[in-house]
mmCIF file of C-alpha atoms in Angstrom:
data_model
loop_
_atom_site.group_PDB
_atom_site.id
_atom_site.type_symbol
_atom_site.label_atom_id
_atom_site.label_comp_id
_atom_site.label_asym_id
_atom_site.label_seq_id
_atom_site.Cartn_x
_atom_site.Cartn_y
_atom_site.Cartn_z
ATOM 1 C CA MET L 1 -28.807 -14.004 -0.506
ATOM 2 C CA SER L 2 -25.528 -11.611 -0.384
ATOM 3 C CA ARG L 3 -22.863 -11.762 -2.967
ATOM 4 C CA THR L 4 -20.385 -10.201 -0.301
ATOM 5 C CA VAL L 5 -17.383 -12.046 0.885
ATOM 6 C CA GLU L 6 -16.759 -12.517 4.400
ATOM 7 C CA VAL L 7 -12.971 -11.741 4.809
ATOM 8 C CA THR L 8 -10.735 -12.709 7.576
ATOM 9 C CA LYS L 9 -6.778 -12.850 8.034
ATOM 10 C CA ASP L 10 -7.203 -16.832 6.754
ATOM 11 C CA ASN L 11 -8.140 -15.721 3.615
ATOM 12 C CA PHE L 12 -7.656 -12.359 2.612
ATOM 13 C CA ASN L 13 -4.459 -13.379 0.458
ATOM 14 C CA GLU L 14 -6.446 -15.873 -1.065
ATOM 15 C CA ILE L 15 -9.169 -13.540 -2.654
ATOM 16 C CA VAL L 16 -6.605 -10.944 -3.461
ATOM 17 C CA GLU L 17 -4.304 -13.443 -5.028
ATOM 18 C CA GLY L 18 -7.432 -15.174 -6.909
ATOM 19 C CA ASN L 19 -8.900 -12.119 -8.518
ATOM 20 C CA GLU L 20 -8.175 -9.403 -10.527
ATOM 21 C CA LEU L 21 -10.565 -6.801 -8.962
ATOM 22 C CA VAL L 22 -11.930 -6.685 -5.301
ATOM 23 C CA ILE L 23 -13.593 -4.221 -3.495
ATOM 24 C CA PHE L 24 -12.763 -4.326 0.446
ATOM 25 C CA ASP L 25 -15.941 -2.807 2.978
ATOM 26 C CA PHE L 26 -13.902 -2.209 6.377
ATOM 27 C CA TRP L 27 -16.797 -1.939 8.602
ATOM 28 C CA ALA L 28 -18.074 -2.732 12.085
ATOM 29 C CA SER L 29 -21.451 -4.240 13.662
ATOM 30 C CA TRP L 30 -21.981 -0.816 15.999
ATOM 31 C CA CYS L 31 -21.335 1.989 13.586
ATOM 32 C CA GLY L 32 -24.449 3.693 12.003
ATOM 33 C CA PRO L 33 -22.669 4.624 9.055
ATOM 34 C CA CYS L 34 -21.362 1.440 8.266
ATOM 35 C CA GLN L 35 -24.653 -0.061 8.488
ATOM 36 C CA GLN L 36 -25.986 2.665 5.698
ATOM 37 C CA PHE L 37 -23.373 2.417 3.408
ATOM 38 C CA ALA L 38 -24.058 -1.929 3.592
ATOM 39 C CA LEU L 39 -26.945 -1.334 1.436
ATOM 40 C CA VAL L 40 -25.518 0.598 -0.782
ATOM 41 C CA TYR L 41 -22.084 -1.939 -0.925
ATOM 42 C CA ASP L 42 -24.738 -4.952 -1.429
ATOM 43 C CA ALA L 43 -26.430 -3.311 -4.252
ATOM 44 C CA ALA L 44 -23.205 -2.408 -6.021
ATOM 45 C CA ALA L 45 -22.268 -6.258 -5.740
ATOM 46 C CA GLU L 46 -25.277 -7.546 -7.157
ATOM 47 C CA GLN L 47 -24.516 -5.155 -10.279
ATOM 48 C CA ASN L 48 -21.207 -6.100 -10.447
ATOM 49 C CA LEU L 49 -20.980 -9.793 -10.841
ATOM 50 C CA ASP L 50 -17.497 -9.498 -12.496
ATOM 51 C CA VAL L 51 -16.041 -7.867 -9.130
ATOM 52 C CA VAL L 52 -15.561 -9.550 -5.468
ATOM 53 C CA PHE L 53 -16.928 -7.666 -2.619
ATOM 54 C CA GLY L 54 -15.153 -8.438 0.791
ATOM 55 C CA LYS L 55 -16.361 -7.237 4.187
ATOM 56 C CA VAL L 56 -13.725 -7.078 6.561
ATOM 57 C CA ASP L 57 -15.279 -6.628 10.315
ATOM 58 C CA THR L 58 -12.479 -4.549 11.638
ATOM 59 C CA GLU L 59 -13.911 -5.812 15.600
ATOM 60 C CA ALA L 60 -13.272 -9.517 14.375
ATOM 61 C CA GLN L 61 -10.226 -8.769 12.152
ATOM 62 C CA PRO L 62 -8.081 -6.087 14.005
ATOM 63 C CA GLU L 63 -4.856 -7.688 12.809
ATOM 64 C CA LEU L 64 -6.179 -6.502 9.069
ATOM 65 C CA ALA L 65 -7.462 -3.263 10.185
ATOM 66 C CA GLU L 66 -4.310 -2.573 11.826
ATOM 67 C CA ALA L 67 -2.433 -3.827 8.658
ATOM 68 C CA PHE L 68 -4.201 -1.409 6.118
ATOM 69 C CA ASP L 69 -4.102 1.467 9.243
ATOM 70 C CA ILE L 70 -7.981 1.669 9.157
ATOM 71 C CA ARG L 71 -8.590 4.906 11.528
ATOM 72 C CA SER L 72 -12.112 5.463 10.589
ATOM 73 C CA ILE L 73 -15.142 3.312 9.412
ATOM 74 C CA PRO L 74 -16.707 2.533 6.856
ATOM 75 C CA THR L 75 -13.129 2.603 4.765
ATOM 76 C CA LEU L 76 -13.555 1.322 0.829
ATOM 77 C CA MET L 77 -10.359 -0.042 -0.394
ATOM 78 C CA VAL L 78 -10.012 -1.202 -4.002
ATOM 79 C CA VAL L 79 -7.494 -3.659 -5.172
ATOM 80 C CA ARG L 80 -6.825 -4.420 -8.573
ATOM 81 C CA ASP L 81 -4.248 -7.068 -9.799
ATOM 82 C CA GLN L 82 -3.265 -7.175 -6.259
ATOM 83 C CA THR L 83 -2.263 -3.415 -6.021
ATOM 84 C CA THR L 84 -4.273 -0.874 -3.856
ATOM 85 C CA VAL L 85 -5.705 1.456 -6.615
ATOM 86 C CA PHE L 86 -8.136 3.206 -4.247
ATOM 87 C CA SER L 87 -8.907 3.732 -0.086
ATOM 88 C CA GLN L 88 -10.973 6.162 1.526
ATOM 89 C CA PRO L 89 -12.600 6.295 4.714
ATOM 90 C CA GLY L 90 -16.670 7.228 4.728
ATOM 91 C CA ALA L 91 -19.441 5.926 3.348
ATOM 92 C CA LEU L 92 -20.237 6.569 -0.461
ATOM 93 C CA PRO L 93 -22.936 7.595 -2.519
ATOM 94 C CA ALA L 94 -24.234 4.637 -5.002
ATOM 95 C CA GLU L 95 -23.193 7.134 -7.493
ATOM 96 C CA THR L 96 -19.621 7.529 -6.331
ATOM 97 C CA LEU L 97 -19.207 3.771 -5.652
ATOM 98 C CA ALA L 98 -20.412 3.100 -9.337
ATOM 99 C CA GLU L 99 -17.800 5.694 -10.260
ATOM 100 C CA VAL L 100 -14.814 4.154 -8.092
ATOM 101 C CA ILE L 101 -15.827 0.461 -9.476
ATOM 102 C CA ASP L 102 -15.653 1.949 -13.453
ATOM 103 C CA ARG L 103 -12.008 3.627 -12.668
ATOM 104 C CA ALA L 104 -10.678 1.059 -10.756
ATOM 105 C CA ARG L 105 -11.652 -1.625 -13.867
ATOM 106 C CA HIS L 106 -9.830 1.151 -16.389
ATOM 107 C CA VAL L 107 -7.049 2.010 -14.240
ATOM 108 C CA ARG L 108 -3.779 1.590 -16.444
ATOM 109 C CA LEU L 109 -1.160 -0.069 -13.926
ATOM 110 C CA ASP L 110 2.706 0.475 -14.525
ATOM 111 C CA GLU L 111 3.536 -1.946 -16.815
ATOM 112 C CA ASP L 112 7.575 -1.599 -15.631
ATOM 113 C CA ARG L 113 6.381 -2.152 -11.676
ATOM 114 C CA PRO L 114 8.565 -5.186 -10.398
ATOM 115 C CA ALA L 115 7.239 -8.490 -9.978
ATOM 116 C CA PRO L 116 6.189 -9.816 -6.329
ATOM 117 C CA GLN L 117 8.717 -11.770 -4.749
#
């Protein structure tokens, strides 16, 4: 059983607002590199139980892909405390994904940022 969550336009805000650290994989079923990266992504989800791993099917959720200007897949996006701290197209190797996750856990967000309205 996978630990990844299917993300839709209907549950996106709930996922981001309800979790400190969320990693999104924007993908499509026809995309070969997406299928290869899915193995790395799913393994990372199994190893990082404190992180929510969401999968956004760009074919089924074109509104989300458009909202985040996704032009290439797979694209990885990391959201910490409702702030995007990383976004990059391309499949990452396991070691690089682990480093991205570690950095996201330790990133210092500006304490003076304005409160959401």
